[in-house]
Structure formats: structure tokens, C-alpha cells
CSV table of C-alpha atoms in Angstrom, one decimal:
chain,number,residue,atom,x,y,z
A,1,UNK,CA,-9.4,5.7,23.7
A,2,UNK,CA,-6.2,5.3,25.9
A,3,UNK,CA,-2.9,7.1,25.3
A,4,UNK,CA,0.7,6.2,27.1
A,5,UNK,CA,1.5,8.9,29.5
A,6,UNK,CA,4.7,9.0,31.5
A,7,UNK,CA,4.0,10.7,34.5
A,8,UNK,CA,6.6,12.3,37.5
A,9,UNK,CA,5.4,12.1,41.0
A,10,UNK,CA,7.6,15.4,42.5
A,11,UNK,CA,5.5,15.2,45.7
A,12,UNK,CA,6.1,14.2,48.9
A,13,UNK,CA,2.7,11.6,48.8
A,14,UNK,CA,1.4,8.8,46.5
A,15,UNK,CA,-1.0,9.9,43.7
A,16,UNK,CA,-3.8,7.6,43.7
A,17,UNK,CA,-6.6,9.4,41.8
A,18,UNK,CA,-6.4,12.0,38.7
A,19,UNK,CA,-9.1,13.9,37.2
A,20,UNK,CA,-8.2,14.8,33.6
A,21,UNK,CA,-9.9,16.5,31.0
A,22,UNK,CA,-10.2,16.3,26.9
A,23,UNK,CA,-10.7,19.7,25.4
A,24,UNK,CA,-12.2,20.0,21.4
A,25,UNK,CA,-13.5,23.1,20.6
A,26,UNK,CA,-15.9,24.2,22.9
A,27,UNK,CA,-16.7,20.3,24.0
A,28,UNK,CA,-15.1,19.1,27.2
A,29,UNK,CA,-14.6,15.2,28.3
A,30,UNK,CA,-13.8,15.2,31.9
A,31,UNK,CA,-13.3,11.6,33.7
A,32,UNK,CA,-12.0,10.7,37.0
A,33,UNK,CA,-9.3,8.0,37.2
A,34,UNK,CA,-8.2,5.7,39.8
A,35,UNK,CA,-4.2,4.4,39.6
A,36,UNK,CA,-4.1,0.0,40.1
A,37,UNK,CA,-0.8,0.9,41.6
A,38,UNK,CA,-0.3,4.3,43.1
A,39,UNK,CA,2.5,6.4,42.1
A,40,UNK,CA,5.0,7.0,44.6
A,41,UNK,CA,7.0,10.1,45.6
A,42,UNK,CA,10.2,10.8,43.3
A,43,UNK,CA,9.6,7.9,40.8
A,44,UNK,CA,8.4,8.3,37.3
A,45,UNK,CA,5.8,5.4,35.6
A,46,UNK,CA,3.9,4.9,32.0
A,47,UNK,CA,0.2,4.7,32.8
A,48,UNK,CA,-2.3,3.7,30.1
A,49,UNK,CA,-4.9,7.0,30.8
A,50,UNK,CA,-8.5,7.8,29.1
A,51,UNK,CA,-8.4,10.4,26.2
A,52,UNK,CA,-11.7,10.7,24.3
A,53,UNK,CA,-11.8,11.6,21.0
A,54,UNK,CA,-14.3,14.3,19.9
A,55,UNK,CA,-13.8,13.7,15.9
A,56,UNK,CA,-10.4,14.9,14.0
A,57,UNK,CA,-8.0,17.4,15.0
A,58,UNK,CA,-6.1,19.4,17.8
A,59,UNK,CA,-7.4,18.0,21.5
A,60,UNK,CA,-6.5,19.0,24.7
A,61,UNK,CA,-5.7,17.0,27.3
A,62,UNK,CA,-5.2,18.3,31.4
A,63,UNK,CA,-4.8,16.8,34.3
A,64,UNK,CA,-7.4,18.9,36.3
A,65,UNK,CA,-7.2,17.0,39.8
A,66,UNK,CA,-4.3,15.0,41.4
A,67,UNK,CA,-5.7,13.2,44.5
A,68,UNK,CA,-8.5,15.3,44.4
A,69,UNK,CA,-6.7,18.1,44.8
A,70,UNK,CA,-6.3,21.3,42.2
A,71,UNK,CA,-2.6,21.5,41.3
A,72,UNK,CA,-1.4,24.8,41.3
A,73,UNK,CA,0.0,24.9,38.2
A,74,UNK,CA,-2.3,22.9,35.6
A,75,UNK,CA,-0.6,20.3,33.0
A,76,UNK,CA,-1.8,20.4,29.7
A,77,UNK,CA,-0.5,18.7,26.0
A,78,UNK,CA,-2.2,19.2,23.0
A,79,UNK,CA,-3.0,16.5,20.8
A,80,UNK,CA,-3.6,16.0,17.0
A,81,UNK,CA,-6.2,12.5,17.0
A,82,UNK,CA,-8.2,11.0,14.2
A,83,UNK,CA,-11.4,10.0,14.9
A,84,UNK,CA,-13.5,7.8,12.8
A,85,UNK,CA,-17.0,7.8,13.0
A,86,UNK,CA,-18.9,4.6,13.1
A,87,UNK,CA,-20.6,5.4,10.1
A,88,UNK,CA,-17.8,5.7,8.5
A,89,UNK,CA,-16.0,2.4,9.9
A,90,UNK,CA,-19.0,0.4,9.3
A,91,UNK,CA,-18.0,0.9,5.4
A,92,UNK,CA,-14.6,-1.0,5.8
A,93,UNK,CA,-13.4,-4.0,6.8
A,94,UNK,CA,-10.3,-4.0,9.0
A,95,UNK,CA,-7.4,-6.2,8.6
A,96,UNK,CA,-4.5,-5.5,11.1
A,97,UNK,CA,-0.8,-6.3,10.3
A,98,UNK,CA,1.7,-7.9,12.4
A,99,UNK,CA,5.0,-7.3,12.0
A,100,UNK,CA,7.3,-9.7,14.1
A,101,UNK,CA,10.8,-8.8,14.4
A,102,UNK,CA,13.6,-11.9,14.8
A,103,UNK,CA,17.0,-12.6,14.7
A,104,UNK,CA,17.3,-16.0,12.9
A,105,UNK,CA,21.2,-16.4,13.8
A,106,UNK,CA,19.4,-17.0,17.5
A,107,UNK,CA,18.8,-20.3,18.6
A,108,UNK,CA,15.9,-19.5,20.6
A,109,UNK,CA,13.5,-17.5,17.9
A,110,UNK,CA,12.6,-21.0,16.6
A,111,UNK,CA,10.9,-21.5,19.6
A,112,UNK,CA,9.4,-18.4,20.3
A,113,UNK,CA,8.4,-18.5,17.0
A,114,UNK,CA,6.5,-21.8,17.3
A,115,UNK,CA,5.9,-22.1,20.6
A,116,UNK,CA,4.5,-18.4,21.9
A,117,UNK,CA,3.5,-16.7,18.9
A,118,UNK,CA,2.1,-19.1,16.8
A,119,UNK,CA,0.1,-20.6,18.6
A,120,UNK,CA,-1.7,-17.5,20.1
A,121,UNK,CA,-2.1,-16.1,16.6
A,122,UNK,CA,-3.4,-19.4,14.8
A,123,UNK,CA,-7.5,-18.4,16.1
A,124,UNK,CA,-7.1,-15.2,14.4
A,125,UNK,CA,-5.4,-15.8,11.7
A,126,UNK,CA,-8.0,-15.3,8.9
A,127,UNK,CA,-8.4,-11.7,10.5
A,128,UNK,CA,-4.9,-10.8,10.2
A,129,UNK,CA,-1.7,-10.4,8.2
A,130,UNK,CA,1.6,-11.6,9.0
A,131,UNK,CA,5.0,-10.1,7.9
A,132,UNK,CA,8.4,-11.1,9.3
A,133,UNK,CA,11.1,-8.5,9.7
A,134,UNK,CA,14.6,-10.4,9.5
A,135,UNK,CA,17.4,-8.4,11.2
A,136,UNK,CA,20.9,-9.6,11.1
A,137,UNK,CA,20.5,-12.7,8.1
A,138,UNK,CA,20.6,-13.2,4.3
A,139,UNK,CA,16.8,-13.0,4.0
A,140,UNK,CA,17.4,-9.0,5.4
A,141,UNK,CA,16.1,-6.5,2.8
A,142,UNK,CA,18.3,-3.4,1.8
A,143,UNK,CA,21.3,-2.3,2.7
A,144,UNK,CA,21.5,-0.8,5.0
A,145,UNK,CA,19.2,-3.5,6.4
A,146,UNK,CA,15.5,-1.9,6.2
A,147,UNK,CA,14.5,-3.9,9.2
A,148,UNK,CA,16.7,-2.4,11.5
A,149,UNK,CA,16.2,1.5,10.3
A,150,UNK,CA,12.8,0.6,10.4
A,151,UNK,CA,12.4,-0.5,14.4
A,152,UNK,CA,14.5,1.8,15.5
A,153,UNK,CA,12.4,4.7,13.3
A,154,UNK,CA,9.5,3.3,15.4
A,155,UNK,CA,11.4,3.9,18.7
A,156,UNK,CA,12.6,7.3,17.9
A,157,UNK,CA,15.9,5.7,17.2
A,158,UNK,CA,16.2,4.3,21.0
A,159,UNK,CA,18.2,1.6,20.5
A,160,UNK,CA,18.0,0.2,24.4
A,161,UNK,CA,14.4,0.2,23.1
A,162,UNK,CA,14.7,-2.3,21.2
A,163,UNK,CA,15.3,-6.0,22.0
A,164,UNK,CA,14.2,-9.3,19.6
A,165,UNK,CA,11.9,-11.4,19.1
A,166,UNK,CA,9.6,-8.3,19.4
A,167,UNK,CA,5.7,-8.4,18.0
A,168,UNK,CA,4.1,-5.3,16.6
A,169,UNK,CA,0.8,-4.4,15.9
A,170,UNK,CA,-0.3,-1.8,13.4
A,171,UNK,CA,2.7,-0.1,14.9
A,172,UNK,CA,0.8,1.8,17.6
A,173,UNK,CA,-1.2,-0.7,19.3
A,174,UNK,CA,0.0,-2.3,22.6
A,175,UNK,CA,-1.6,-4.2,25.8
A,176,UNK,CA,-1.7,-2.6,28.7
A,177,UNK,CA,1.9,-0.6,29.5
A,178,UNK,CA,5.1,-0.7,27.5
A,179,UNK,CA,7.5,-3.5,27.5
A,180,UNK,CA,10.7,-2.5,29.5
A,181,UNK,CA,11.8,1.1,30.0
A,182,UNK,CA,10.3,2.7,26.6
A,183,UNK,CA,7.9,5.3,26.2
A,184,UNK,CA,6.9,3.9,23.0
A,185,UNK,CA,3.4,2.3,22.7
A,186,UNK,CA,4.3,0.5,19.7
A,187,UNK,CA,6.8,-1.8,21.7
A,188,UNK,CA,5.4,-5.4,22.7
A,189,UNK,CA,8.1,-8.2,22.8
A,190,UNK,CA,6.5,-11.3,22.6
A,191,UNK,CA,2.9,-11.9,23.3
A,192,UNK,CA,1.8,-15.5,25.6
A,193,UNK,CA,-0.7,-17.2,24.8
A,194,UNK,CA,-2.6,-16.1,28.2
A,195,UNK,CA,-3.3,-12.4,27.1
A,196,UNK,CA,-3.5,-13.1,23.3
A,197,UNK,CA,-7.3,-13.4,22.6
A,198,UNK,CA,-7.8,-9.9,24.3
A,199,UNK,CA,-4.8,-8.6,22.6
A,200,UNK,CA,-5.9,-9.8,19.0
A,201,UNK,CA,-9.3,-9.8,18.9
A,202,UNK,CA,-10.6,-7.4,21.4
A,203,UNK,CA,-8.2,-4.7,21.1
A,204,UNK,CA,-6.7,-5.0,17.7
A,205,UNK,CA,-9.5,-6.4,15.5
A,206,UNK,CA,-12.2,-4.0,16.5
A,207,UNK,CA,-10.2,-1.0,16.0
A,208,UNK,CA,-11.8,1.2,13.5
A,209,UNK,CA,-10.8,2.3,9.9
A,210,UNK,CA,-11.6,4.8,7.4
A,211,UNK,CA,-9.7,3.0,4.2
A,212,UNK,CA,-9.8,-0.3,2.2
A,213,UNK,CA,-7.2,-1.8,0.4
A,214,UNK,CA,-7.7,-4.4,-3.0
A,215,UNK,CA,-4.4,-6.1,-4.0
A,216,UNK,CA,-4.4,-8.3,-7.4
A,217,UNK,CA,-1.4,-10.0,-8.5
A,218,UNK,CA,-0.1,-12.5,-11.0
A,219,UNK,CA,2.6,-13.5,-12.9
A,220,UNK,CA,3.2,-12.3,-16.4
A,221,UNK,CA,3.5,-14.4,-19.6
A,222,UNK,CA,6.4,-15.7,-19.1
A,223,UNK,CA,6.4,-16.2,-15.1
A,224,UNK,CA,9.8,-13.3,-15.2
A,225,UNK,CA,7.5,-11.0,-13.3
A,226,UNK,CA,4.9,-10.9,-10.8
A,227,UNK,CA,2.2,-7.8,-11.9
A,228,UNK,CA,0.3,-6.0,-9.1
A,229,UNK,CA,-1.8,-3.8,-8.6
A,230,UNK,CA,-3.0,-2.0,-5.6
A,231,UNK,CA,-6.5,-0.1,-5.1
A,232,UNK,CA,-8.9,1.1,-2.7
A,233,UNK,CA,-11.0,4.1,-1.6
A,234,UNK,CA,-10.0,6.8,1.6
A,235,UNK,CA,-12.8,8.3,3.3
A,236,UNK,CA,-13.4,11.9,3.3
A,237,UNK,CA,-12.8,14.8,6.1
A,238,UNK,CA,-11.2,12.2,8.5
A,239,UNK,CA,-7.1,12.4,8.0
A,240,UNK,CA,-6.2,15.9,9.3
A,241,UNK,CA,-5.6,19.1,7.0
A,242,UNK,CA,-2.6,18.6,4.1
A,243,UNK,CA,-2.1,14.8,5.0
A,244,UNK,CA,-2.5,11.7,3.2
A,245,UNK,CA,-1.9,8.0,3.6
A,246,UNK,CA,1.2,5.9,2.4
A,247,UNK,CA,1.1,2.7,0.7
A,248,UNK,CA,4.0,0.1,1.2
A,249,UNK,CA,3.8,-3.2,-0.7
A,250,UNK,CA,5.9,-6.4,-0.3
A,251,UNK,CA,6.3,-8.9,-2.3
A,252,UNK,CA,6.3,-12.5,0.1
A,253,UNK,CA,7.3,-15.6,0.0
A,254,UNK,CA,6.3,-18.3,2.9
A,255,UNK,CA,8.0,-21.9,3.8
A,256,UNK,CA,11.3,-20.7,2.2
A,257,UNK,CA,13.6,-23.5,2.9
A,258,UNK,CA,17.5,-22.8,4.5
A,259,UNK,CA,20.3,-24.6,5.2
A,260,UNK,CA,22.3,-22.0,6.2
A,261,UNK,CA,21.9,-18.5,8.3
A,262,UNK,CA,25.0,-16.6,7.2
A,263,UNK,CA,24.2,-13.2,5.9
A,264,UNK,CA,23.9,-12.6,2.5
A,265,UNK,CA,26.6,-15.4,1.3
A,266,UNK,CA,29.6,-14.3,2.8
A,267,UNK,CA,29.3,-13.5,6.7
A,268,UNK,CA,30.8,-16.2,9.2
A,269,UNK,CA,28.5,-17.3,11.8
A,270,UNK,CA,25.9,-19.1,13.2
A,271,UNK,CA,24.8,-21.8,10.8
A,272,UNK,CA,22.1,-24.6,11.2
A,273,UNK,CA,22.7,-27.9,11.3
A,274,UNK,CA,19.6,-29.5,9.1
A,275,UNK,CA,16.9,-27.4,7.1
A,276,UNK,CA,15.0,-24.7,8.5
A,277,UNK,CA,12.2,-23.3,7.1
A,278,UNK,CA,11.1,-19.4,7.2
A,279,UNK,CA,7.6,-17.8,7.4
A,280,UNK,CA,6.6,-15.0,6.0
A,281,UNK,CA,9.9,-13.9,4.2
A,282,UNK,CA,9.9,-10.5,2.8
A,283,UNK,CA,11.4,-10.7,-0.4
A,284,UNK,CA,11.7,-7.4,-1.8
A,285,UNK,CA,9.8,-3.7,-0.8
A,286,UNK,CA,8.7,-2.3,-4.2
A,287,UNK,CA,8.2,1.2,-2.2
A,288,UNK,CA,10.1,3.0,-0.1
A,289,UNK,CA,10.8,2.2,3.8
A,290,UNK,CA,8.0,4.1,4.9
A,291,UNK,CA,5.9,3.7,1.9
A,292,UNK,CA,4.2,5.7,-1.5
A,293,UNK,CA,2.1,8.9,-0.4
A,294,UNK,CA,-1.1,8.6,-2.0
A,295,UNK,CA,-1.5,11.6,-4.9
A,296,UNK,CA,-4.9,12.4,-3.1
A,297,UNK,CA,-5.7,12.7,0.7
A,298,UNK,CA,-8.8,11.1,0.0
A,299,UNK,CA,-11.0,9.0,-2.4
A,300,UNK,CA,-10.4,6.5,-5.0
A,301,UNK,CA,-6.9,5.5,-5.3
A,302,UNK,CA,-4.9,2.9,-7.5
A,303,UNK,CA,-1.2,1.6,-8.1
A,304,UNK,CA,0.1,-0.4,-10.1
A,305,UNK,CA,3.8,-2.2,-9.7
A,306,UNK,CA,6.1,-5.0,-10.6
A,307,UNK,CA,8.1,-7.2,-8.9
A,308,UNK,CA,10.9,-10.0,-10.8
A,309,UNK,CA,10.7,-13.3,-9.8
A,310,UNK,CA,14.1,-15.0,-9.6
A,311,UNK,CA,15.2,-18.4,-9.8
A,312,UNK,CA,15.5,-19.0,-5.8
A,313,UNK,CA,11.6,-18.2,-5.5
A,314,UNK,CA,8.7,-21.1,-5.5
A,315,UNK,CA,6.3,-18.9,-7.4
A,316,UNK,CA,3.4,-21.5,-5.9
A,317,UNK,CA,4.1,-19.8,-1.9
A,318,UNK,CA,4.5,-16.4,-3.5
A,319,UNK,CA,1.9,-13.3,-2.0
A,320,UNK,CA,1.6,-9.9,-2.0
A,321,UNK,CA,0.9,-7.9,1.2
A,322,UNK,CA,0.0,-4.0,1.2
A,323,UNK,CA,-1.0,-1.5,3.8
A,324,UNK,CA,-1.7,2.1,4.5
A,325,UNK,CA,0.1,3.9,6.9
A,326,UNK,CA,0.5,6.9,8.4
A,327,UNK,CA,3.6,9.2,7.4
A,328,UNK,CA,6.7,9.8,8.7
A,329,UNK,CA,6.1,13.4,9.4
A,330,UNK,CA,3.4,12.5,12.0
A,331,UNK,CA,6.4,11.5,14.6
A,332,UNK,CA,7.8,8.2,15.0
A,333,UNK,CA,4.3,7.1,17.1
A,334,UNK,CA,1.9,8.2,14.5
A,335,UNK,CA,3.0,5.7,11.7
A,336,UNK,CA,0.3,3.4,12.8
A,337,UNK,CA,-1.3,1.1,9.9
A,338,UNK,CA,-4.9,2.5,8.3
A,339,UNK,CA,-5.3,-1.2,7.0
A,340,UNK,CA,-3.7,-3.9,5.2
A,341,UNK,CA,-4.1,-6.4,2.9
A,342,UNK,CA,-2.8,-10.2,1.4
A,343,UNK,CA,-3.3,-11.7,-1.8
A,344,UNK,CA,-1.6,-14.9,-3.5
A,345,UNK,CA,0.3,-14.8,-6.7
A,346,UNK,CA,-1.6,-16.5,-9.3
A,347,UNK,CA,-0.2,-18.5,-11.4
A,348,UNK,CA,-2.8,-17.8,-14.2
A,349,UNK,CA,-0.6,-15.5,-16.5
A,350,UNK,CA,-3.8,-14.8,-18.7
A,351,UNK,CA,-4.3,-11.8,-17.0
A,352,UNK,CA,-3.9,-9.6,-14.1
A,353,UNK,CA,-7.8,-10.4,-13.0
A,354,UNK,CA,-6.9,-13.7,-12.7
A,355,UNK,CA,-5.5,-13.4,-9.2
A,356,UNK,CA,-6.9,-15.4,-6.2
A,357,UNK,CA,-8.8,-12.9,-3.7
A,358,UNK,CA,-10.0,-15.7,-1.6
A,359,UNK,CA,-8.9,-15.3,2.2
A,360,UNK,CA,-9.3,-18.7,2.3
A,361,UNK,CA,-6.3,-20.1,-0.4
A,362,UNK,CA,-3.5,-17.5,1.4
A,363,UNK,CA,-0.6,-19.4,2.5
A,364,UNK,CA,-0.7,-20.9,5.7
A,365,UNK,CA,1.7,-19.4,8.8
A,366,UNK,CA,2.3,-21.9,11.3
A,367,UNK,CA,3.5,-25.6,11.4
């Protein structure tokens, strides 16, 4: 696997080449690495370097050689990684989330929107889920606005980390270095359609999982309420000692139609001029920011919630969109998404096993 390292050149000479080592247990991984752009004296770079992963739990990671030289001091980091064997991946099926991050008071999102994004995403679509993160409209969720708490909770809470529109995959996953001055791997900005196939479908698609994730929902009897419930299974002996998995749940809507930007009903600003019409709209988080922890670390799990439909809603473009994640107490770069999961609302109230399940009726995300 590859980790983001920010390395300090205090030398007097470019480093070119580094030997480093992955510790686990008694088993060693040693590899030898050679920099695309050496690292000159007195500056400090991200580089995306090797780790490989012996199974769960504590590795060690040192840099043995620097230009094939022994330093005389050697640097070393311990690591806590989950590894997943293929065994155990073969057993799930993987469904990434993106979570794209916009300002709609900005002019220009329509077009990054439409123009970058979309477009790049449309191939892969069927493998994927899509959830939009408003930041500074009405269609923000909480107050104080989740959105916000929640990018900068994935940044440490560096807020010259931060800059819209911004894409994010499973939280953790990034191509090549970080965007900008962070350290964060989780930070993107916007991908173009160039680098988009490798991104999605090389990088992000193949990654390995060790949970699945059902999601049924329909409306009740009398269309007030949408009923959902979430299931799935966690495999055994691969989250590390005393954790488990969070589940987070929105309830969506998709092709909301807007006449007007201003937050909530009451803030003065930007407004549009004709309709505009919003993707992926989060309409309410029926679990906390960071989501439910599962009762067991592994195994069979289930959940059941509700959400009320109002009268602003189409209940026909209405979805539900789950995913497990890491917790909080794992550091801001360990929150990365297990797996996710979409299903439309049925409108069949007879029952709650009535819902659609068929990837193919989800509501479409691009023009």
C-alpha cells in the first residue's frame, strides 16, 4: 500500500533514493525507492512512499538508507493498519462513496459540477455512490452546519486546508500527492477528466473490504414517513482490538429544484436568476456527524430508523444512502469508509420489503 509522508531534507545534498523498511512481528518488508523529483537541501515535500501491510495491527515503518547511505540516527513511526485478506474481500462487494463538497452561492460550482466532475464520474457511476455536502446554503444540514465541522474534522480542523469545490473519496483515498499545502491524504479538489479512470476505477474501486451493507426503505401507510432499515455482516479478526465500525445514514433527495440560494430563508445574498436544480441533496442525517457505533465489532448487524417526509420532498427522487466508517477516535485520517450503500424509496407502502434494491432504478446524477 502507499501512505503520505512528509519528509525534511536537513542535508546539505539532494536525496534521491531511500531504503525503508515495514516491521510486523518478526516479519520485515524492506524496498528500495527512487524519488521522481529529488528532494532538495532545506525544503520539506509529501511523497506518496510503499508501506506493506503484513495483516492487522501495530507496523513499523524506518527509513533504513537515504541515498544509500545509513543515517546515523534511524527514523521510525509506528503504525496501526488493517489488512484484509483476499479471502476475506472476495466475500464483499465494494461500493465507494464520494462526497463532493460545494458552495452553491458560487457561480462557478455549476460548472465544475457539470463540466469536470460529472463527466469523469458518469463511466463509473453504477460502482459508486454520490453525496453532496452543501456548505454555506439552505440545503445545509444542522446547525451549526454539519458540512463544514465535518471537512474541517477531516483536515484536523486546518482551515487553509480547505478550499471548495473539493471531491473526496472514502475519506482517505487520494491520487498521487495532496492538493496544495496539506498533509491530509483525504484532500483532492476537483478531479479532470484526464486522471479520472485511474483515480475511480483503478485505485478506488479495487480497494478491498471486509463489510457489506443492505439498505431497505419505503414509505409508511400514509407516505408521513420513510421506514429503513439497515443490515449487513462485519468480518471477523480484521478491525483492530476494542474497535468497531460506525454507520451513518442519509436520507436523499436528487433534482431538487431552486429558485433561490439564500440560506435557510432569511440570509441576503447571492440568488439565481432562473431555476436551478441540485444533485444529490442531503436532506436529513438520521445519525450522528460521525455516525452509530455498531453494538458488536463484528458479525451480523442490523438497524432500523425513520425519517418524516415533508411537504417540500418529491417522494418519487427520494433515496437512502448508508456507509460504514471508521471512528473518530482513530484520528482525523483513519475515518475512511468500510463501504456504502444506496437504495430508492419505494413508494409501495405495503411493506418494508417492498423497497427497490435494483442498482439499476437509483436516481440518475448528471444532466
Amino acid at each position: 500500500i502507499a501512505g503520505v509522508f512528509k519528509l525534511a531534507n536537513t542535508g546539505s545534498n539532494n536525496i534521491n533514493k531511500l531504503k525503508i523498511t515495514t516491521t510486523f512481528g518478526e516479519q520485515t518488508h524492506t524496498e528500495e525507492v527512487s524519488l521522481l523529483q529529488a528532494m532538495a537541501p532545506t525544503t520539506t515535500k509529501n511523497y506518496k512512499l510503499p508501506i506493506h501491510c503484513f495483516g492487522t495491527g501495530k507496523h513499523k515503518v524506518t527509513f533504513e538508507e537515504i541515498n544509500g547511505n545509513t543515517p546515523k540516527t534511524l527514523t521510525s513511526m509506528d503504525l496501526n493498519l488493517v489488512g484484509v485478506p483476499k479471502a476475506v474481500s472476495d466475500k464483499y462487494t465494494h461500493m465507494p462513496l464520494i462526497e463532493f463538497f460545494m458552495s452553491e452561492n458560487s457561480y462557478q460550482v455549476p460548472q465544475y459540477f457539470d463540466q469536470v466532475f460529472m463527466p469523469g464520474y458518469e463511466p463509473f457511476a453504477e460502482k459508486m455512490n454520490v453525496v453532496c455536502q452543501h456548505t454555506d446554503d439552505k440545503y445545509m444540514i444542522g446547525e451549526p452546519d454539519e458540512a463544514i465541522s465535518l471537512h474541517l474534522g477531516l483536515v484536523n480542523n486546518d482551515s487553509m486546508s480547505v478550499f471548495l469545490p473539493d471531491v473526496m473519496i472514502n475519506r482517505t483515498a487520494y491520487v498521487g500527492n495532496p492538493i496544495g499545502s496539506t498533509n491530509y491524504p483525504i484532500h483532492m479538489g476537483v478531479l479532470y477528466p484526464s486522471p479520472v479512470q485511474e483515480a475511480y476505477y483503478n485505485d478506488i474501486i479495487a480497494h478491498p473490504t471486509f463489510a457489506s451493507i443492505n439498505v431497505k426503505a419505503n414509505l409508511d401507510e400514509n407516505g408521513e414517513n420513510v421506514l429503513i432499515e439497515v443490515s449487513g455482516n462485519v468480518a471477523e479478526n480484521i478491525l483492530p482490538e476494542g474497535e468497531s465500525l460506525h454507520l451513518t445514514v442519509y436520507l436523499m433527495e436528487n433534482e431538487v429544484e431552486s429558485y433561490d440560494q439564500r440560506f435557510w430563508d432569511d440570509k441576503e445574498g447571492a440568488v439565481v436568476s432562473n431555476k436551478y436544480i441540485h444533485y444529490n441533496i442531503i436532506r436529513e442525517n438520521l445519525t450522528p456527524l460521525w455516525g452509530k457505533k455498531l453494538t458488536n465489532a463484528s458479525g451480523d448487524y442490523k438497524m432500523n430508523l425513520t425519517a418524516e417526509v415533508y411537504e417540500e420532498y418529491n417522494k418519487a427522487n427520494l433515496s437512502v444512502i448508508a456507509f460504514l466508517n471508521r471512528g473518530g477516535d482513530n484520528k482525523y485520517n483513519e475515518r475512511q469508509i468500510i463501504n456504502s450503500k444506496e437504495a430508492f424509496v419505494s413508494t409501495d407502502n405495503t411493506g418494508i420489503d417492498g423497497v427497490i434494491t435494483d442498482e439499476s432504478k437509483k436516481p440518475t446524477v448528471w444532466y
